[in-house]
mmCIF file with all atom_site columns, C-alpha atoms in Angstrom:
data_model
loop_
_atom_site.group_PDB
_atom_site.id
_atom_site.type_symbol
_atom_site.label_atom_id
_atom_site.label_alt_id
_atom_site.label_comp_id
_atom_site.label_asym_id
_atom_site.label_entity_id
_atom_site.label_seq_id
_atom_site.pdbx_PDB_ins_code
_atom_site.Cartn_x
_atom_site.Cartn_y
_atom_site.Cartn_z
_atom_site.occupancy
_atom_site.B_iso_or_equiv
_atom_site.pdbx_formal_charge
_atom_site.auth_seq_id
_atom_site.auth_comp_id
_atom_site.auth_asym_id
_atom_site.auth_atom_id
_atom_site.pdbx_PDB_model_num
ATOM 1   C CA . GLY A 1 1   ? -27.697 25.212 12.851  1.00 63.00 ? 1   GLY A CA 1
ATOM 2   C CA . GLN A 1 2   ? -24.206 26.161 11.875  1.00 64.00 ? 2   GLN A CA 1
ATOM 3   C CA . GLN A 1 3   ? -23.859 27.713 8.435   1.00 84.00 ? 3   GLN A CA 1
ATOM 4   C CA . VAL A 1 4   ? -20.974 28.530 6.153   1.00 91.00 ? 4   VAL A CA 1
ATOM 5   C CA . MET A 1 5   ? -21.744 31.211 3.599   1.00 93.00 ? 5   MET A CA 1
ATOM 6   C CA . GLN A 1 6   ? -19.723 31.845 0.478   1.00 95.00 ? 6   GLN A CA 1
ATOM 7   C CA . ILE A 1 7   ? -19.811 34.918 -1.707  1.00 96.00 ? 7   ILE A CA 1
ATOM 8   C CA . PRO A 1 8   ? -20.090 35.593 -4.516  1.00 96.00 ? 8   PRO A CA 1
ATOM 9   C CA . GLN A 1 9   ? -22.045 32.657 -5.889  1.00 93.00 ? 9   GLN A CA 1
ATOM 10  C CA . TYR A 1 10  ? -20.778 33.306 -9.415  1.00 95.00 ? 10  TYR A CA 1
ATOM 11  C CA . GLN A 1 11  ? -17.933 35.379 -10.826 1.00 97.00 ? 11  GLN A CA 1
ATOM 12  C CA . HIS A 1 12  ? -16.962 36.085 -14.425 1.00 97.00 ? 12  HIS A CA 1
ATOM 13  C CA . VAL A 1 13  ? -13.539 37.597 -15.035 1.00 97.00 ? 13  VAL A CA 1
ATOM 14  C CA . GLN A 1 14  ? -11.324 38.338 -17.990 1.00 97.00 ? 14  GLN A CA 1
ATOM 15  C CA . GLU A 1 15  ? -8.185  36.285 -18.145 1.00 97.00 ? 15  GLU A CA 1
ATOM 16  C CA . GLY A 1 16  ? -5.497  38.148 -16.240 1.00 97.00 ? 16  GLY A CA 1
ATOM 17  C CA . GLU A 1 17  ? -7.854  39.759 -13.739 1.00 97.00 ? 17  GLU A CA 1
ATOM 18  C CA . ASP A 1 18  ? -7.777  38.876 -10.068 1.00 98.00 ? 18  ASP A CA 1
ATOM 19  C CA . PHE A 1 19  ? -10.479 36.905 -8.268  1.00 97.00 ? 19  PHE A CA 1
ATOM 20  C CA . THR A 1 20  ? -11.478 36.586 -4.626  1.00 98.00 ? 20  THR A CA 1
ATOM 21  C CA . THR A 1 21  ? -14.043 34.392 -2.904  1.00 98.00 ? 21  THR A CA 1
ATOM 22  C CA . TYR A 1 22  ? -15.067 34.853 0.713   1.00 98.00 ? 22  TYR A CA 1
ATOM 23  C CA . CYS A 1 23  ? -16.228 32.324 3.248   1.00 97.00 ? 23  CYS A CA 1
ATOM 24  C CA . ASN A 1 24  ? -18.043 33.247 6.483   1.00 97.00 ? 24  ASN A CA 1
ATOM 25  C CA . SER A 1 25  ? -19.097 30.942 9.283   1.00 94.00 ? 25  SER A CA 1
ATOM 26  C CA . SER A 1 26  ? -21.778 31.608 11.857  1.00 91.00 ? 26  SER A CA 1
ATOM 27  C CA . THR A 1 27  ? -19.609 29.904 14.486  1.00 90.00 ? 27  THR A CA 1
ATOM 28  C CA . THR A 1 28  ? -15.922 29.567 15.282  1.00 93.00 ? 28  THR A CA 1
ATOM 29  C CA . LEU A 1 29  ? -14.107 26.978 13.220  1.00 93.00 ? 29  LEU A CA 1
ATOM 30  C CA . SER A 1 30  ? -11.209 24.776 14.247  1.00 91.00 ? 30  SER A CA 1
ATOM 31  C CA . ASN A 1 31  ? -9.931  24.752 10.672  1.00 92.00 ? 31  ASN A CA 1
ATOM 32  C CA . ILE A 1 32  ? -10.904 25.745 7.146   1.00 94.00 ? 32  ILE A CA 1
ATOM 33  C CA . GLN A 1 33  ? -10.321 23.678 4.037   1.00 94.00 ? 33  GLN A CA 1
ATOM 34  C CA . TRP A 1 34  ? -10.583 24.755 0.409   1.00 97.00 ? 34  TRP A CA 1
ATOM 35  C CA . TYR A 1 35  ? -11.492 22.497 -2.486  1.00 96.00 ? 35  TYR A CA 1
ATOM 36  C CA . LYS A 1 36  ? -11.740 23.031 -6.234  1.00 97.00 ? 36  LYS A CA 1
ATOM 37  C CA . GLN A 1 37  ? -14.190 21.239 -8.497  1.00 95.00 ? 37  GLN A CA 1
ATOM 38  C CA . ARG A 1 38  ? -13.708 21.462 -12.241 1.00 95.00 ? 38  ARG A CA 1
ATOM 39  C CA . PRO A 1 39  ? -16.843 21.272 -14.418 1.00 91.00 ? 39  PRO A CA 1
ATOM 40  C CA . GLY A 1 40  ? -17.925 17.638 -14.565 1.00 89.00 ? 40  GLY A CA 1
ATOM 41  C CA . GLY A 1 41  ? -15.299 16.649 -12.028 1.00 93.00 ? 41  GLY A CA 1
ATOM 42  C CA . HIS A 1 42  ? -15.084 15.973 -8.325  1.00 94.00 ? 42  HIS A CA 1
ATOM 43  C CA . PRO A 1 43  ? -13.868 18.187 -5.473  1.00 94.00 ? 43  PRO A CA 1
ATOM 44  C CA . VAL A 1 44  ? -10.106 18.195 -5.037  1.00 94.00 ? 44  VAL A CA 1
ATOM 45  C CA . PHE A 1 45  ? -8.455  19.327 -1.831  1.00 93.00 ? 45  PHE A CA 1
ATOM 46  C CA . LEU A 1 46  ? -6.373  22.474 -2.156  1.00 96.00 ? 46  LEU A CA 1
ATOM 47  C CA . ILE A 1 47  ? -5.298  23.484 1.320   1.00 95.00 ? 47  ILE A CA 1
ATOM 48  C CA . GLN A 1 48  ? -6.123  23.550 5.020   1.00 94.00 ? 48  GLN A CA 1
ATOM 49  C CA . LEU A 1 49  ? -5.662  26.486 7.413   1.00 96.00 ? 49  LEU A CA 1
ATOM 50  C CA . VAL A 1 50  ? -5.661  25.944 11.148  1.00 94.00 ? 50  VAL A CA 1
ATOM 51  C CA . LYS A 1 51  ? -4.159  28.939 12.912  1.00 95.00 ? 51  LYS A CA 1
ATOM 52  C CA . SER A 1 52  ? -5.852  32.248 13.584  1.00 96.00 ? 52  SER A CA 1
ATOM 53  C CA . GLY A 1 53  ? -4.696  34.810 11.013  1.00 97.00 ? 53  GLY A CA 1
ATOM 54  C CA . GLU A 1 54  ? -2.881  32.175 8.963   1.00 97.00 ? 54  GLU A CA 1
ATOM 55  C CA . VAL A 1 55  ? -1.934  32.984 5.378   1.00 98.00 ? 55  VAL A CA 1
ATOM 56  C CA . LYS A 1 56  ? -0.741  30.376 2.898   1.00 97.00 ? 56  LYS A CA 1
ATOM 57  C CA . LYS A 1 57  ? 0.240   30.700 -0.739  1.00 97.00 ? 57  LYS A CA 1
ATOM 58  C CA . GLN A 1 58  ? 0.224   28.253 -3.600  1.00 96.00 ? 58  GLN A CA 1
ATOM 59  C CA . LYS A 1 59  ? 1.679   29.941 -6.684  1.00 96.00 ? 59  LYS A CA 1
ATOM 60  C CA . ARG A 1 60  ? -1.011  32.447 -7.723  1.00 97.00 ? 60  ARG A CA 1
ATOM 61  C CA . LEU A 1 61  ? -3.439  31.384 -4.941  1.00 98.00 ? 61  LEU A CA 1
ATOM 62  C CA . THR A 1 62  ? -3.442  33.058 -1.531  1.00 98.00 ? 62  THR A CA 1
ATOM 63  C CA . PHE A 1 63  ? -5.516  31.655 1.320   1.00 98.00 ? 63  PHE A CA 1
ATOM 64  C CA . GLN A 1 64  ? -6.310  33.501 4.548   1.00 98.00 ? 64  GLN A CA 1
ATOM 65  C CA . PHE A 1 65  ? -7.952  32.443 7.794   1.00 97.00 ? 65  PHE A CA 1
ATOM 66  C CA . GLY A 1 66  ? -9.442  35.246 9.849   1.00 97.00 ? 66  GLY A CA 1
ATOM 67  C CA . GLU A 1 67  ? -8.250  36.260 13.292  1.00 96.00 ? 67  GLU A CA 1
ATOM 68  C CA . ALA A 1 68  ? -11.529 35.135 14.858  1.00 95.00 ? 68  ALA A CA 1
ATOM 69  C CA . LYS A 1 69  ? -11.441 31.850 12.867  1.00 95.00 ? 69  LYS A CA 1
ATOM 70  C CA . LYS A 1 70  ? -14.892 32.575 11.476  1.00 95.00 ? 70  LYS A CA 1
ATOM 71  C CA . ASN A 1 71  ? -13.983 33.681 7.976   1.00 96.00 ? 71  ASN A CA 1
ATOM 72  C CA . SER A 1 72  ? -11.584 32.881 5.194   1.00 98.00 ? 72  SER A CA 1
ATOM 73  C CA . SER A 1 73  ? -10.734 34.016 1.707   1.00 98.00 ? 73  SER A CA 1
ATOM 74  C CA . LEU A 1 74  ? -9.148  32.654 -1.439  1.00 98.00 ? 74  LEU A CA 1
ATOM 75  C CA . HIS A 1 75  ? -7.519  35.120 -3.792  1.00 98.00 ? 75  HIS A CA 1
ATOM 76  C CA . ILE A 1 76  ? -6.272  34.234 -7.259  1.00 98.00 ? 76  ILE A CA 1
ATOM 77  C CA . THR A 1 77  ? -3.870  36.642 -8.925  1.00 98.00 ? 77  THR A CA 1
ATOM 78  C CA . ALA A 1 78  ? -3.928  37.000 -12.722 1.00 98.00 ? 78  ALA A CA 1
ATOM 79  C CA . THR A 1 79  ? -6.512  34.331 -13.444 1.00 98.00 ? 79  THR A CA 1
ATOM 80  C CA . GLN A 1 80  ? -5.983  31.797 -16.217 1.00 97.00 ? 80  GLN A CA 1
ATOM 81  C CA . THR A 1 81  ? -8.500  29.646 -18.069 1.00 96.00 ? 81  THR A CA 1
ATOM 82  C CA . THR A 1 82  ? -7.265  26.675 -16.078 1.00 96.00 ? 82  THR A CA 1
ATOM 83  C CA . ASP A 1 83  ? -8.656  28.322 -12.936 1.00 97.00 ? 83  ASP A CA 1
ATOM 84  C CA . VAL A 1 84  ? -12.224 27.731 -14.137 1.00 97.00 ? 84  VAL A CA 1
ATOM 85  C CA . GLY A 1 85  ? -14.301 25.735 -11.675 1.00 96.00 ? 85  GLY A CA 1
ATOM 86  C CA . THR A 1 86  ? -16.157 25.949 -8.406  1.00 95.00 ? 86  THR A CA 1
ATOM 87  C CA . TYR A 1 87  ? -14.252 26.742 -5.238  1.00 97.00 ? 87  TYR A CA 1
ATOM 88  C CA . PHE A 1 88  ? -15.653 25.390 -1.993  1.00 96.00 ? 88  PHE A CA 1
ATOM 89  C CA . CYS A 1 89  ? -14.696 26.203 1.545   1.00 96.00 ? 89  CYS A CA 1
ATOM 90  C CA . ALA A 1 90  ? -15.447 23.759 4.327   1.00 93.00 ? 90  ALA A CA 1
ATOM 91  C CA . GLY A 1 91  ? -14.705 23.836 8.022   1.00 91.00 ? 91  GLY A CA 1
ATOM 92  C CA . HIS A 1 92  ? -15.002 21.878 11.209  1.00 87.00 ? 92  HIS A CA 1
ATOM 93  C CA . ASN A 1 93  ? -16.965 23.385 14.045  1.00 82.00 ? 93  ASN A CA 1
ATOM 94  C CA . ALA A 1 94  ? -14.593 24.175 16.918  1.00 77.00 ? 94  ALA A CA 1
ATOM 95  C CA . GLY A 1 95  ? -16.653 21.903 19.143  1.00 74.00 ? 95  GLY A CA 1
ATOM 96  C CA . ASN A 1 96  ? -17.201 19.037 16.729  1.00 68.00 ? 96  ASN A CA 1
ATOM 97  C CA . ASN A 1 97  ? -14.590 17.643 14.393  1.00 66.00 ? 97  ASN A CA 1
ATOM 98  C CA . ARG A 1 98  ? -16.744 14.878 13.001  1.00 71.00 ? 98  ARG A CA 1
ATOM 99  C CA . LYS A 1 99  ? -18.378 16.614 10.081  1.00 78.00 ? 99  LYS A CA 1
ATOM 100 C CA . LEU A 1 100 ? -17.196 19.209 7.619   1.00 84.00 ? 100 LEU A CA 1
ATOM 101 C CA . ILE A 1 101 ? -19.614 22.086 7.140   1.00 87.00 ? 101 ILE A CA 1
ATOM 102 C CA . TRP A 1 102 ? -19.552 23.095 3.469   1.00 90.00 ? 102 TRP A CA 1
ATOM 103 C CA . GLY A 1 103 ? -20.154 26.406 1.781   1.00 92.00 ? 103 GLY A CA 1
ATOM 104 C CA . LEU A 1 104 ? -22.205 26.382 -1.423  1.00 90.00 ? 104 LEU A CA 1
ATOM 105 C CA . GLY A 1 105 ? -19.200 27.325 -3.511  1.00 94.00 ? 105 GLY A CA 1
ATOM 106 C CA . THR A 1 106 ? -18.201 30.128 -5.856  1.00 96.00 ? 106 THR A CA 1
ATOM 107 C CA . SER A 1 107 ? -18.262 29.308 -9.555  1.00 95.00 ? 107 SER A CA 1
ATOM 108 C CA . LEU A 1 108 ? -15.508 31.049 -11.487 1.00 97.00 ? 108 LEU A CA 1
ATOM 109 C CA . ALA A 1 109 ? -15.668 31.581 -15.234 1.00 97.00 ? 109 ALA A CA 1
ATOM 110 C CA . VAL A 1 110 ? -12.649 33.031 -17.033 1.00 97.00 ? 110 VAL A CA 1
ATOM 111 C CA . ASN A 1 111 ? -13.005 34.634 -20.459 1.00 94.00 ? 111 ASN A CA 1
ATOM 112 C CA . PRO A 1 112 ? -9.885  34.195 -22.605 1.00 92.00 ? 112 PRO A CA 1
ATOM 113 C CA . ASN B 2 1   ? -1.700  4.117  -4.403  1.00 52.00 ? 1   ASN B CA 1
ATOM 114 C CA . ALA B 2 2   ? -5.179  3.968  -5.859  1.00 69.00 ? 2   ALA B CA 1
ATOM 115 C CA . GLY B 2 3   ? -7.484  6.820  -5.025  1.00 91.00 ? 3   GLY B CA 1
ATOM 116 C CA . VAL B 2 4   ? -11.088 6.617  -3.974  1.00 95.00 ? 4   VAL B CA 1
ATOM 117 C CA . MET B 2 5   ? -13.051 4.493  -6.409  1.00 96.00 ? 5   MET B CA 1
ATOM 118 C CA . GLN B 2 6   ? -16.727 4.718  -7.125  1.00 97.00 ? 6   GLN B CA 1
ATOM 119 C CA . ASN B 2 7   ? -18.857 2.609  -9.386  1.00 96.00 ? 7   ASN B CA 1
ATOM 120 C CA . PRO B 2 8   ? -20.748 2.777  -11.483 1.00 97.00 ? 8   PRO B CA 1
ATOM 121 C CA . ARG B 2 9   ? -19.758 6.165  -12.848 1.00 96.00 ? 9   ARG B CA 1
ATOM 122 C CA . HIS B 2 10  ? -23.130 6.581  -14.504 1.00 97.00 ? 10  HIS B CA 1
ATOM 123 C CA . LEU B 2 11  ? -26.340 4.857  -13.507 1.00 98.00 ? 11  LEU B CA 1
ATOM 124 C CA . VAL B 2 12  ? -29.723 5.091  -15.171 1.00 98.00 ? 12  VAL B CA 1
ATOM 125 C CA . ARG B 2 13  ? -32.788 3.832  -13.355 1.00 98.00 ? 13  ARG B CA 1
ATOM 126 C CA . ARG B 2 14  ? -36.523 4.013  -13.967 1.00 97.00 ? 14  ARG B CA 1
ATOM 127 C CA . ARG B 2 15  ? -38.815 5.315  -11.278 1.00 97.00 ? 15  ARG B CA 1
ATOM 128 C CA . GLY B 2 16  ? -39.449 2.684  -8.634  1.00 97.00 ? 16  GLY B CA 1
ATOM 129 C CA . GLN B 2 17  ? -36.214 0.760  -9.193  1.00 98.00 ? 17  GLN B CA 1
ATOM 130 C CA . GLU B 2 18  ? -33.364 0.462  -6.742  1.00 98.00 ? 18  GLU B CA 1
ATOM 131 C CA . ALA B 2 19  ? -29.984 2.152  -7.109  1.00 98.00 ? 19  ALA B CA 1
ATOM 132 C CA . ARG B 2 20  ? -26.835 0.806  -5.485  1.00 98.00 ? 20  ARG B CA 1
ATOM 133 C CA . LEU B 2 21  ? -23.781 3.005  -5.428  1.00 98.00 ? 21  LEU B CA 1
ATOM 134 C CA . ARG B 2 22  ? -20.408 1.649  -4.349  1.00 98.00 ? 22  ARG B CA 1
ATOM 135 C CA . CYS B 2 23  ? -17.400 3.380  -2.887  1.00 98.00 ? 23  CYS B CA 1
ATOM 136 C CA . SER B 2 24  ? -13.990 1.882  -2.167  1.00 97.00 ? 24  SER B CA 1
ATOM 137 C CA . PRO B 2 25  ? -11.973 4.229  0.037   1.00 95.00 ? 25  PRO B CA 1
ATOM 138 C CA . MET B 2 26  ? -8.274  4.867  -0.290  1.00 93.00 ? 26  MET B CA 1
ATOM 139 C CA . LYS B 2 27  ? -6.080  2.159  1.155   1.00 90.00 ? 27  LYS B CA 1
ATOM 140 C CA . GLY B 2 28  ? -5.778  2.582  4.883   1.00 87.00 ? 28  GLY B CA 1
ATOM 141 C CA . HIS B 2 29  ? -8.783  4.899  5.174   1.00 90.00 ? 29  HIS B CA 1
ATOM 142 C CA . SER B 2 30  ? -11.545 3.739  7.468   1.00 89.00 ? 30  SER B CA 1
ATOM 143 C CA . HIS B 2 31  ? -13.820 6.788  7.320   1.00 92.00 ? 31  HIS B CA 1
ATOM 144 C CA . VAL B 2 32  ? -16.268 7.362  4.497   1.00 95.00 ? 32  VAL B CA 1
ATOM 145 C CA . TYR B 2 33  ? -18.594 10.258 3.744   1.00 95.00 ? 33  TYR B CA 1
ATOM 146 C CA . TRP B 2 34  ? -21.367 10.385 1.171   1.00 97.00 ? 34  TRP B CA 1
ATOM 147 C CA . TYR B 2 35  ? -22.489 13.638 -0.444  1.00 96.00 ? 35  TYR B CA 1
ATOM 148 C CA . ARG B 2 36  ? -25.160 14.531 -2.966  1.00 96.00 ? 36  ARG B CA 1
ATOM 149 C CA . GLN B 2 37  ? -24.771 17.315 -5.488  1.00 94.00 ? 37  GLN B CA 1
ATOM 150 C CA . LEU B 2 38  ? -27.545 18.639 -7.659  1.00 89.00 ? 38  LEU B CA 1
ATOM 151 C CA . PRO B 2 39  ? -26.601 20.432 -10.922 1.00 80.00 ? 39  PRO B CA 1
ATOM 152 C CA . GLU B 2 40  ? -25.208 23.922 -10.285 1.00 74.00 ? 40  GLU B CA 1
ATOM 153 C CA . GLU B 2 41  ? -25.439 23.410 -6.524  1.00 79.00 ? 41  GLU B CA 1
ATOM 154 C CA . GLY B 2 42  ? -23.077 22.704 -3.662  1.00 82.00 ? 42  GLY B CA 1
ATOM 155 C CA . LEU B 2 43  ? -22.350 19.500 -1.813  1.00 88.00 ? 43  LEU B CA 1
ATOM 156 C CA . LYS B 2 44  ? -24.950 18.261 0.613   1.00 90.00 ? 44  LYS B CA 1
ATOM 157 C CA . PHE B 2 45  ? -23.712 15.970 3.370   1.00 91.00 ? 45  PHE B CA 1
ATOM 158 C CA . MET B 2 46  ? -25.643 12.724 3.644   1.00 95.00 ? 46  MET B CA 1
ATOM 159 C CA . VAL B 2 47  ? -23.895 10.275 5.942   1.00 95.00 ? 47  VAL B CA 1
ATOM 160 C CA . TYR B 2 48  ? -20.601 9.573  7.700   1.00 94.00 ? 48  TYR B CA 1
ATOM 161 C CA . LEU B 2 49  ? -19.550 5.989  8.304   1.00 94.00 ? 49  LEU B CA 1
ATOM 162 C CA . GLN B 2 50  ? -16.716 4.082  9.825   1.00 93.00 ? 50  GLN B CA 1
ATOM 163 C CA . LYS B 2 51  ? -16.225 0.384  9.350   1.00 90.00 ? 51  LYS B CA 1
ATOM 164 C CA . GLU B 2 52  ? -19.437 -1.340 10.494  1.00 90.00 ? 52  GLU B CA 1
ATOM 165 C CA . ASN B 2 53  ? -20.748 1.856  12.103  1.00 93.00 ? 53  ASN B CA 1
ATOM 166 C CA . ILE B 2 54  ? -22.928 4.761  11.051  1.00 94.00 ? 54  ILE B CA 1
ATOM 167 C CA . ILE B 2 55  ? -21.510 7.773  12.848  1.00 91.00 ? 55  ILE B CA 1
ATOM 168 C CA . ASP B 2 56  ? -23.740 10.559 11.539  1.00 91.00 ? 56  ASP B CA 1
ATOM 169 C CA . GLU B 2 57  ? -26.698 10.131 9.215   1.00 93.00 ? 57  GLU B CA 1
ATOM 170 C CA . SER B 2 58  ? -28.267 13.507 9.826   1.00 91.00 ? 58  SER B CA 1
ATOM 171 C CA . GLY B 2 59  ? -28.214 14.344 6.109   1.00 91.00 ? 59  GLY B CA 1
ATOM 172 C CA . MET B 2 60  ? -29.923 11.191 4.924   1.00 94.00 ? 60  MET B CA 1
ATOM 173 C CA . PRO B 2 61  ? -33.589 11.276 3.927   1.00 93.00 ? 61  PRO B CA 1
ATOM 174 C CA . LYS B 2 62  ? -35.588 9.265  6.448   1.00 89.00 ? 62  LYS B CA 1
ATOM 175 C CA . GLU B 2 63  ? -37.097 6.967  3.838   1.00 94.00 ? 63  GLU B CA 1
ATOM 176 C CA . ARG B 2 64  ? -35.725 4.971  0.917   1.00 97.00 ? 64  ARG B CA 1
ATOM 177 C CA . PHE B 2 65  ? -32.066 5.812  1.612   1.00 97.00 ? 65  PHE B CA 1
ATOM 178 C CA . SER B 2 66  ? -29.621 3.626  3.515   1.00 97.00 ? 66  SER B CA 1
ATOM 179 C CA . ALA B 2 67  ? -25.868 3.282  3.747   1.00 97.00 ? 67  ALA B CA 1
ATOM 180 C CA . GLU B 2 68  ? -23.431 0.727  5.064   1.00 96.00 ? 68  GLU B CA 1
ATOM 181 C CA . PHE B 2 69  ? -19.704 0.244  5.322   1.00 96.00 ? 69  PHE B CA 1
ATOM 182 C CA . PRO B 2 70  ? -19.060 -3.415 6.105   1.00 93.00 ? 70  PRO B CA 1
ATOM 183 C CA . LYS B 2 71  ? -15.924 -4.843 7.628   1.00 91.00 ? 71  LYS B CA 1
ATOM 184 C CA . GLU B 2 72  ? -14.956 -6.206 4.216   1.00 91.00 ? 72  GLU B CA 1
ATOM 185 C CA . GLY B 2 73  ? -15.797 -4.620 0.899   1.00 93.00 ? 73  GLY B CA 1
ATOM 186 C CA . PRO B 2 74  ? -16.906 -1.223 -0.286  1.00 95.00 ? 74  PRO B CA 1
ATOM 187 C CA . SER B 2 75  ? -19.312 1.218  1.272   1.00 97.00 ? 75  SER B CA 1
ATOM 188 C CA . ILE B 2 76  ? -22.761 1.032  -0.297  1.00 98.00 ? 76  ILE B CA 1
ATOM 189 C CA . LEU B 2 77  ? -25.323 3.793  -0.665  1.00 98.00 ? 77  LEU B CA 1
ATOM 190 C CA . ARG B 2 78  ? -28.693 2.279  -1.470  1.00 98.00 ? 78  ARG B CA 1
ATOM 191 C CA . ILE B 2 79  ? -31.691 4.160  -2.773  1.00 98.00 ? 79  ILE B CA 1
ATOM 192 C CA . GLN B 2 80  ? -34.927 2.216  -2.953  1.00 97.00 ? 80  GLN B CA 1
ATOM 193 C CA . GLN B 2 81  ? -37.878 3.082  -5.189  1.00 98.00 ? 81  GLN B CA 1
ATOM 194 C CA . VAL B 2 82  ? -36.036 5.925  -6.881  1.00 98.00 ? 82  VAL B CA 1
ATOM 195 C CA . VAL B 2 83  ? -37.882 9.055  -7.963  1.00 97.00 ? 83  VAL B CA 1
ATOM 196 C CA . ARG B 2 84  ? -36.882 11.721 -10.476 1.00 95.00 ? 84  ARG B CA 1
ATOM 197 C CA . GLY B 2 85  ? -35.777 14.019 -7.672  1.00 94.00 ? 85  GLY B CA 1
ATOM 198 C CA . ASP B 2 86  ? -33.050 11.520 -6.764  1.00 96.00 ? 86  ASP B CA 1
ATOM 199 C CA . SER B 2 87  ? -31.215 12.356 -10.004 1.00 96.00 ? 87  SER B CA 1
ATOM 200 C CA . ALA B 2 88  ? -27.921 13.881 -8.920  1.00 96.00 ? 88  ALA B CA 1
ATOM 201 C CA . ALA B 2 89  ? -24.211 13.244 -8.600  1.00 97.00 ? 89  ALA B CA 1
ATOM 202 C CA . TYR B 2 90  ? -23.332 11.208 -5.523  1.00 98.00 ? 90  TYR B CA 1
ATOM 203 C CA . PHE B 2 91  ? -19.804 11.628 -4.245  1.00 97.00 ? 91  PHE B CA 1
ATOM 204 C CA . CYS B 2 92  ? -18.002 9.509  -1.748  1.00 97.00 ? 92  CYS B CA 1
ATOM 205 C CA . ALA B 2 93  ? -15.009 10.851 0.183   1.00 95.00 ? 93  ALA B CA 1
ATOM 206 C CA . SER B 2 94  ? -12.635 8.916  2.391   1.00 94.00 ? 94  SER B CA 1
ATOM 207 C CA . GLN B 2 95  ? -10.509 10.075 5.252   1.00 90.00 ? 95  GLN B CA 1
ATOM 208 C CA . PHE B 2 96  ? -7.715  8.418  7.155   1.00 86.00 ? 96  PHE B CA 1
ATOM 209 C CA . GLY B 2 97  ? -8.798  9.422  10.640  1.00 77.00 ? 97  GLY B CA 1
ATOM 210 C CA . THR B 2 98  ? -11.218 11.638 12.447  1.00 69.00 ? 98  THR B CA 1
ATOM 211 C CA . GLY B 2 99  ? -11.101 15.344 12.909  1.00 64.00 ? 99  GLY B CA 1
ATOM 212 C CA . ALA B 2 100 ? -9.353  17.690 10.566  1.00 64.00 ? 100 ALA B CA 1
ATOM 213 C CA . ASP B 2 101 ? -7.961  15.180 8.103   1.00 77.00 ? 101 ASP B CA 1
ATOM 214 C CA . THR B 2 102 ? -8.268  15.860 4.411   1.00 85.00 ? 102 THR B CA 1
ATOM 215 C CA . GLN B 2 103 ? -11.161 14.259 2.578   1.00 89.00 ? 103 GLN B CA 1
ATOM 216 C CA . TYR B 2 104 ? -10.310 12.579 -0.701  1.00 93.00 ? 104 TYR B CA 1
ATOM 217 C CA . PHE B 2 105 ? -13.155 12.416 -3.166  1.00 95.00 ? 105 PHE B CA 1
ATOM 218 C CA . GLY B 2 106 ? -14.047 9.743  -5.649  1.00 96.00 ? 106 GLY B CA 1
ATOM 219 C CA . PRO B 2 107 ? -15.113 10.592 -9.204  1.00 96.00 ? 107 PRO B CA 1
ATOM 220 C CA . GLY B 2 108 ? -18.771 10.323 -8.293  1.00 97.00 ? 108 GLY B CA 1
ATOM 221 C CA . THR B 2 109 ? -21.746 8.384  -9.593  1.00 98.00 ? 109 THR B CA 1
ATOM 222 C CA . ARG B 2 110 ? -24.131 10.315 -11.816 1.00 97.00 ? 110 ARG B CA 1
ATOM 223 C CA . LEU B 2 111 ? -27.596 8.912  -11.205 1.00 97.00 ? 111 LEU B CA 1
ATOM 224 C CA . THR B 2 112 ? -30.326 9.624  -13.718 1.00 97.00 ? 112 THR B CA 1
ATOM 225 C CA . VAL B 2 113 ? -33.875 8.567  -12.952 1.00 97.00 ? 113 VAL B CA 1
ATOM 226 C CA . LEU B 2 114 ? -36.144 8.341  -15.986 1.00 95.00 ? 114 LEU B CA 1
#
């Protein structure tokens, strides 16, 4: 079946360092969504990318959707302790918009 | 505009009891998804419902688990004869329409089976 892989599974950084998580799908996606889950919390929607090669920015966060619409990345510049949490990518299969296919997430820890 | 509501937030059950988890979607949303999350793991899709219809239950265990989303009232996820392995966080997410709409998550129900 379709799979969405995320790497790395865990990442520890020093505050101020950059962080990137990568998302790869085994099939073409119609869109990619990113969510953040704080420890003990629930997933919160961050952004959605739809177009091939699309790049969107939210302050220190940069999101990219690959040209083939099979991969995506989230890059955080100069991490802060408030960035701690698990970042999930999720996408809809290009042929089926009914169910989001979720990656397993990347857990980010930031040392002050 | 109230967000997605789930109750109870924490639920403790003994093995063999039933657990009922409730989810009230955001106002105007008629699509509900249930997910299970084990500690330190990702979200596992369980079931997708619209009002009075189960659209996709491919992630639901074949036995003991059932879900409904009636015309009136919240969506219910029911787990019969709970076992220790059912201990997890259960999240509900609602969506306005089909397709690529954003999913809005509730705070989750943390189920502990003793």
